[in-house]
Coordinates of C-alpha atoms in Angstrom, one line a residue:
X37 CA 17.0 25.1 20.4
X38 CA 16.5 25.0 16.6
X39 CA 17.2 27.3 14.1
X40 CA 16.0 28.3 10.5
X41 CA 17.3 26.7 7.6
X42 CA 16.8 27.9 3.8
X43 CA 15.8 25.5 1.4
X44 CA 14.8 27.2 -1.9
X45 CA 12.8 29.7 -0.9
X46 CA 11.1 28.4 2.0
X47 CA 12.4 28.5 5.6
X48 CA 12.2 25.4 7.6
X49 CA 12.8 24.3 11.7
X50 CA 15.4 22.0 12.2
X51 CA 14.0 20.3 14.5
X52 CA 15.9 19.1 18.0
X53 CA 17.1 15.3 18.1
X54 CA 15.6 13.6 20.9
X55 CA 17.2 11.2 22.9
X56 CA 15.7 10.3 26.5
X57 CA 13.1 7.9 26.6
X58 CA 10.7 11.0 28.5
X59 CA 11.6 13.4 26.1
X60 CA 9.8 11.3 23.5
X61 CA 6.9 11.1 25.3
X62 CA 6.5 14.6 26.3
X63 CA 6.6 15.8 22.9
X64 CA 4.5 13.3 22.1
X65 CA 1.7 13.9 24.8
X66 CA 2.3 18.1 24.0
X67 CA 1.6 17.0 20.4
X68 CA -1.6 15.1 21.5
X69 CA -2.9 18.0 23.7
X70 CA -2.9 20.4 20.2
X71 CA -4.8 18.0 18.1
X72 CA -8.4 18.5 19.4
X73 CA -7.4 22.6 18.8
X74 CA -5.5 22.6 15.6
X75 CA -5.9 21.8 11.7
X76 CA -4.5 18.7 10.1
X77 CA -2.0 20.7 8.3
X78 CA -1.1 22.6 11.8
X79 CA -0.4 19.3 13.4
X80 CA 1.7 17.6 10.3
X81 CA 3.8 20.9 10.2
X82 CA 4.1 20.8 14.7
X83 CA 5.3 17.2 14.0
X84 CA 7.6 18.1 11.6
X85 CA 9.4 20.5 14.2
X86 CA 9.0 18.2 17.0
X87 CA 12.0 15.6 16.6
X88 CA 9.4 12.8 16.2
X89 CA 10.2 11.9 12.9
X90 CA 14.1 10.9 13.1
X91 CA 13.1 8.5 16.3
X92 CA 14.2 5.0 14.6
X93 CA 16.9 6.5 12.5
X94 CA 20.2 4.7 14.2
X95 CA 22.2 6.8 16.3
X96 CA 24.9 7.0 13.9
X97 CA 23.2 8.1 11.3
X98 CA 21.8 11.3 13.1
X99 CA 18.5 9.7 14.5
X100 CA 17.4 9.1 18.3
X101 CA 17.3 5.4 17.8
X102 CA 15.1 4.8 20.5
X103 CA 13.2 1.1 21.2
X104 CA 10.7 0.2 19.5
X105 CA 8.3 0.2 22.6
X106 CA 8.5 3.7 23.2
X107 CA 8.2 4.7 19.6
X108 CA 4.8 2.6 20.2
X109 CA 4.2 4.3 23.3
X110 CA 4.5 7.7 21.4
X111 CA 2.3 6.7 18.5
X112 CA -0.4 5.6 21.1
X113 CA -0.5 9.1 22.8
X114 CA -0.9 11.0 19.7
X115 CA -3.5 8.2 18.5
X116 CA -6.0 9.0 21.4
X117 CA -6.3 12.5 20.2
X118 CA -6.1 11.8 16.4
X119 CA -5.8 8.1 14.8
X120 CA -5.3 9.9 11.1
X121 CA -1.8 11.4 12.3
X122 CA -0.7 8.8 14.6
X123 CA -1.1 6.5 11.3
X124 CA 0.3 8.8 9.2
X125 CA 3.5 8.8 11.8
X126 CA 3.4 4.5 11.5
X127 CA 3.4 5.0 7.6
X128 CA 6.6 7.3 7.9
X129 CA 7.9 4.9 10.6
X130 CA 7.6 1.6 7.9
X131 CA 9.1 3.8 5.2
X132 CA 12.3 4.2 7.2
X133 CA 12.7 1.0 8.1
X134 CA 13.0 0.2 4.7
X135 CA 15.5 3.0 4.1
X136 CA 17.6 1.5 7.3
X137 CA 18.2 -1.6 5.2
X138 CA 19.0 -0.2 1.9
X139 CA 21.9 0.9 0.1
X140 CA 25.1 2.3 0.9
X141 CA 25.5 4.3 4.3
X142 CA 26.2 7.5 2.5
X143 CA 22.8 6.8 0.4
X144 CA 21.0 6.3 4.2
X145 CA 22.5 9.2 5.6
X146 CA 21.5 11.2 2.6
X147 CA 18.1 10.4 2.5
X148 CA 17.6 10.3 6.1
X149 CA 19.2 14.1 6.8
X150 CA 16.2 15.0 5.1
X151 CA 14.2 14.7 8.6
X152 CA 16.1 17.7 9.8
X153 CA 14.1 19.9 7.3
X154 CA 10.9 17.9 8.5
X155 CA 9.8 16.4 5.5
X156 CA 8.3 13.2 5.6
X157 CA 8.2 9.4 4.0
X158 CA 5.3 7.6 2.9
X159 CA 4.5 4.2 2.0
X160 CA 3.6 3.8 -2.2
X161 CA 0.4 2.1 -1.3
X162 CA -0.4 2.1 2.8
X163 CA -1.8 -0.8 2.6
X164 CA 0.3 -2.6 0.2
X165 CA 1.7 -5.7 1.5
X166 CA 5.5 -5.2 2.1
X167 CA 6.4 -8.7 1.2
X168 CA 4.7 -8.0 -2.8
X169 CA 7.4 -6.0 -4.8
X170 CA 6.9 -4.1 -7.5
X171 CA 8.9 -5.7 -10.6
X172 CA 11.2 -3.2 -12.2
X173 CA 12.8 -3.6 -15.6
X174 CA 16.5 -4.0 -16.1
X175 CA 16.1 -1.2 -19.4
X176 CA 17.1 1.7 -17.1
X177 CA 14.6 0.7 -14.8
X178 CA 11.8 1.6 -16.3
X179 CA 8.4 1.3 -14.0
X180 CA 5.0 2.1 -14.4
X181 CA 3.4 2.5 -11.1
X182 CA -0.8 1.7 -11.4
X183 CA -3.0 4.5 -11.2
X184 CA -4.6 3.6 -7.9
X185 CA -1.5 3.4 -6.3
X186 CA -0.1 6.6 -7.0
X187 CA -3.1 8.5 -6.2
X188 CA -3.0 6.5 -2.8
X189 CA 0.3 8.6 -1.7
X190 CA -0.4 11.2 1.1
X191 CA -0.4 14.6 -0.3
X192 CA 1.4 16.2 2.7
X193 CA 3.9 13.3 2.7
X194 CA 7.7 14.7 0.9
X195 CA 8.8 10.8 0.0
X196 CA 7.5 8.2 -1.5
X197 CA 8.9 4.9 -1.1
X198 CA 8.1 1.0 -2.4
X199 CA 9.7 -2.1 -2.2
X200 CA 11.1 -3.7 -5.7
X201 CA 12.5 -6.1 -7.6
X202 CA 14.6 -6.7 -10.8
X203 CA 14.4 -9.4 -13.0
X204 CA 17.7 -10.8 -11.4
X205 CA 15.4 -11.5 -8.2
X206 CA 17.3 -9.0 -6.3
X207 CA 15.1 -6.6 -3.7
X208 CA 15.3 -2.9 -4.4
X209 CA 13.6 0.1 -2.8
X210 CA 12.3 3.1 -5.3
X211 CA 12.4 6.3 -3.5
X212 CA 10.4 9.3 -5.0
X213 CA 9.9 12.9 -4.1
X214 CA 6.4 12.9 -4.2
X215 CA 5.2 15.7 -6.6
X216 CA 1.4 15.7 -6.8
X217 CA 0.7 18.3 -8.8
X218 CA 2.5 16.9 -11.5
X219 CA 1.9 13.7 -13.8
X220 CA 3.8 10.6 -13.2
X221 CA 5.5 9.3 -16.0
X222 CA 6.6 5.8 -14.9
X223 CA 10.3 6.3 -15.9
X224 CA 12.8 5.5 -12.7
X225 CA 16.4 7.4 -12.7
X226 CA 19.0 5.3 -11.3
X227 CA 19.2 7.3 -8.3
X228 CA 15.7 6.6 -7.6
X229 CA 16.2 3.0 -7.1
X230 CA 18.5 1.2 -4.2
X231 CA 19.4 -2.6 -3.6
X232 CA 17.6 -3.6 -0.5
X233 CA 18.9 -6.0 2.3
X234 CA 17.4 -9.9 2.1
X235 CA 14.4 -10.3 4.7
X236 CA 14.2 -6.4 4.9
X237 CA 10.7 -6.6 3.7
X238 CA 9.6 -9.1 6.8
X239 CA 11.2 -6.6 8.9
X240 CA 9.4 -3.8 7.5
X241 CA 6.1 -5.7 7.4
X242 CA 6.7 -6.5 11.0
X243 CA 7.2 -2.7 11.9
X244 CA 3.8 -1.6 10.5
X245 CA 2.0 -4.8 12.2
X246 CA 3.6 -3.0 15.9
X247 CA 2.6 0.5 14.8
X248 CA -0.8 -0.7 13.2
X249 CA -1.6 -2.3 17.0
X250 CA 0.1 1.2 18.5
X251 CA -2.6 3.0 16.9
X252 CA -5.2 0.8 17.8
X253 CA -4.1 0.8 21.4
X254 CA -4.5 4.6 21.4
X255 CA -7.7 4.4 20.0
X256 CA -9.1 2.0 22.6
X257 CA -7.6 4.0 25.4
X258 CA -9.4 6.9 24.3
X259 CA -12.7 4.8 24.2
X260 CA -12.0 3.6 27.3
X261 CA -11.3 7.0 29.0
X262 CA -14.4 8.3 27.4
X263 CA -16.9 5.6 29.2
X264 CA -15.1 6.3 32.2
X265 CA -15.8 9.7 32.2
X266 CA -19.3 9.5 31.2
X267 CA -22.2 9.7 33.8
X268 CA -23.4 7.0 31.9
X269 CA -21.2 4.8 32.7
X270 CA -22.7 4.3 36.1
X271 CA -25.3 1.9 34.4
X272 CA -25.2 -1.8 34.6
X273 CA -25.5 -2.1 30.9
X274 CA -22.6 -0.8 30.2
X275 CA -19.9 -2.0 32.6
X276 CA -19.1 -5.4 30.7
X277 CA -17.9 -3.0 28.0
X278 CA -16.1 -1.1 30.2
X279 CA -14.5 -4.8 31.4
X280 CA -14.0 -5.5 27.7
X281 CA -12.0 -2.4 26.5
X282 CA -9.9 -3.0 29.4
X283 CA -8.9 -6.5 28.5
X284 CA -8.9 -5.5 25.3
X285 CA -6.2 -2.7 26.0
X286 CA -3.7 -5.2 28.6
X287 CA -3.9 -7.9 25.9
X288 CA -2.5 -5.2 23.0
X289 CA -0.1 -3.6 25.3
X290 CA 1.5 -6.9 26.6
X291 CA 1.9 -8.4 23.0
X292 CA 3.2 -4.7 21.4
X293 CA 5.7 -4.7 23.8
X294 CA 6.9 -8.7 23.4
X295 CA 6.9 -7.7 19.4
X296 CA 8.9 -4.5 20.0
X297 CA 11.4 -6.5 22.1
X298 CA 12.1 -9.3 18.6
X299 CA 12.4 -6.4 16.1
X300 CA 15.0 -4.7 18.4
X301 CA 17.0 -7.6 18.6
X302 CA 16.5 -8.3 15.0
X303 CA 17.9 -4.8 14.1
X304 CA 20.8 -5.1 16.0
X305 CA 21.6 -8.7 14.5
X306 CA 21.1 -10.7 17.8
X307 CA 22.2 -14.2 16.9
X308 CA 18.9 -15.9 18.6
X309 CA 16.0 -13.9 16.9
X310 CA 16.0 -14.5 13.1
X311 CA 13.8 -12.3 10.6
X312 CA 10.8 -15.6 10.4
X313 CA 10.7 -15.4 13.8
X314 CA 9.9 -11.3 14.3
X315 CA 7.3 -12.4 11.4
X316 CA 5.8 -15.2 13.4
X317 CA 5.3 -12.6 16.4
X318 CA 3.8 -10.1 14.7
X319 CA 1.3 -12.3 12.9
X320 CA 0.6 -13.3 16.3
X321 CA -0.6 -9.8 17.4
X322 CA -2.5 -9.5 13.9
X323 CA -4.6 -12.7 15.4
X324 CA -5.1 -11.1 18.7
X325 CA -5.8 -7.6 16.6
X326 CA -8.4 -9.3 14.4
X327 CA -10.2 -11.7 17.5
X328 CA -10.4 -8.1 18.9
X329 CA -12.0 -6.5 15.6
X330 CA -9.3 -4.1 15.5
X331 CA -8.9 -4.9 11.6
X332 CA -10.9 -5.3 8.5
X333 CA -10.3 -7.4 5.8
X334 CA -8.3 -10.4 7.4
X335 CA -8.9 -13.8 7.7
X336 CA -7.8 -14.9 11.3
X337 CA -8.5 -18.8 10.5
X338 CA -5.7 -17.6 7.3
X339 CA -3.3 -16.2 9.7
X340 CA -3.4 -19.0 12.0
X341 CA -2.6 -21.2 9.3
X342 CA -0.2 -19.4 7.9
X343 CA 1.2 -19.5 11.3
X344 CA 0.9 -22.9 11.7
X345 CA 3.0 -23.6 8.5
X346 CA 5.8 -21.1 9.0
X347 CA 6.0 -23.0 12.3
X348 CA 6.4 -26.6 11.0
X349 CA 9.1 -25.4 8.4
X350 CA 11.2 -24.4 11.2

């Protein structure tokens, strides 16, 4: 059972640390069951409680450190009853991937023991592209974040994290407290900013490509169950579309759970999957996402090529 921790002046749920792979999915499908009857803010703050939000934190480092296909799995439940938080979840989820592969361990464990009072990450930009860091200044790293990219940051979300870079080339990861109320001032403290691990960003961008597809899934599935249910799904009309959801469904869950199985094996340093080839994978699923119309904004004849010529440098 949790308990109450004081932090200021507010009191906060720890919450409990999951560890079986059906724990994960109860809470996730008792989490699912409250969304059609409860606020935004109600859910976030029954999410927070819940233990969902340490699930890729390595074992070690206080986390559940479950697979990457059940942490999809999860995100798809609470996706067929509401896509906002199950993509809010896949934001957090990115963000600490980034924190897995940065700094020292005492910087990770600090930052990630901040779970246990709930609070939550969030990407700079959610649509950012992981790969694009931001550059920062060697003059006591001094940054400027745009406008539009501040005001992008959750409200609700506690931490807000982008990928770097110094003049020297090196990767870093800033890592804010996210205070919207107040004005941003573009001046990074030292603490702020840690080194981040080569090919972490591939990694990362991998992650949200799995999550993005979880969420999708959900979303799909709930589509799916809806026609199924409705009387009017007796009409000729409309059982192609019934057919075509369906495939639509097999084809994501098949190539979420090949992905899920490469970035596993990447984190864990398994000598025959390599960081290009988690990349190669999940661009493959954003090809199948976008053939299904499951994204906006992408050019599938530019991801195949893309593709194409990561392949041929291999």
């Amino acid at each position: 059972m949790g308990s109450v921790t004081p932090l200021g002046e507010r009191l906060r749920f720890v919450p409990p640390r999951l560890g079986a792979d059906g724990d994960v999915l109860t809470v996730a499908r008792a989490i699912a069951e409250k969304c059609g009857v409860e606020s935004a803010g109600q859910i976030h703050a029954r999410i927070a409680r819940s233990g969902l939000l340490a699930l890729s934190v390595p074992n070690e480092l206080g986390g559940a450190d479950i697979t990457n296909d059940v942490l999809s799995q999860a995100l798809s439940i609470i996706a067929a009853a509401d896509a906002g938080a199950a993509h809010d979840l896949a934001e957090h989820f990115t963000a600490l991937e980034l924190i897995r592969n940065a700094g020292s361990e005492e910087q990770r464990k600090a930052l990630f023991a901040r779970l246990d009072l709930g609070e939550t990450f969030a990407l700079a930009s959610s649509d950012a592209d992981l790969d694009r860091a931001v550059l920062v200044t060697d003059d006591d790293y001094a940054l400027r974040l745009p406008d539009e990219i501040a005001r992008s940051v959750r409200a609700d979300a506690d931490w807000i994290v982008a990928p770097g870079v110094n003049t020297a080339g090196q990767p870093l990861l800033i890592i804010l407290r996210n205070r919207p109320n107040t004005s941003w001032e573009g001046l990074l403290r030292a603490d702020q900013v840690v080194f981040l691990a080569q090919g972490a960003g591939n990694l990362a961008a991998s992650l949200s490509t799995l999550l993005k597809a979880a969420v999708a899934l959900g979303t799909k599935q709930r589509e799916l169950s809806s026609l199924l249910i409705d009387r009017l799904a007796d009409e000729g009309a409309v059982r192609p579309v019934i057919g075509e959801i369906f495939l639509a469904t097999e084809l994501l869950k098949a190539q979420i759970s090949s992905l899920a199985a490469h970035i596993d094996a990447a984190q864990v340093g398994a000598e025959n999957v390599t960081f290009r080839s988690v990349r190669n994978n999940a661009i493959t699923l954003e090809i199948l996402m976008a053939r299904l119309g499951l994204i906006d904004g992408v050019s599938e004849s530019g991801l195949i090529a893309s593709l194409g010529d990561d392949l041929r440098r291999q």
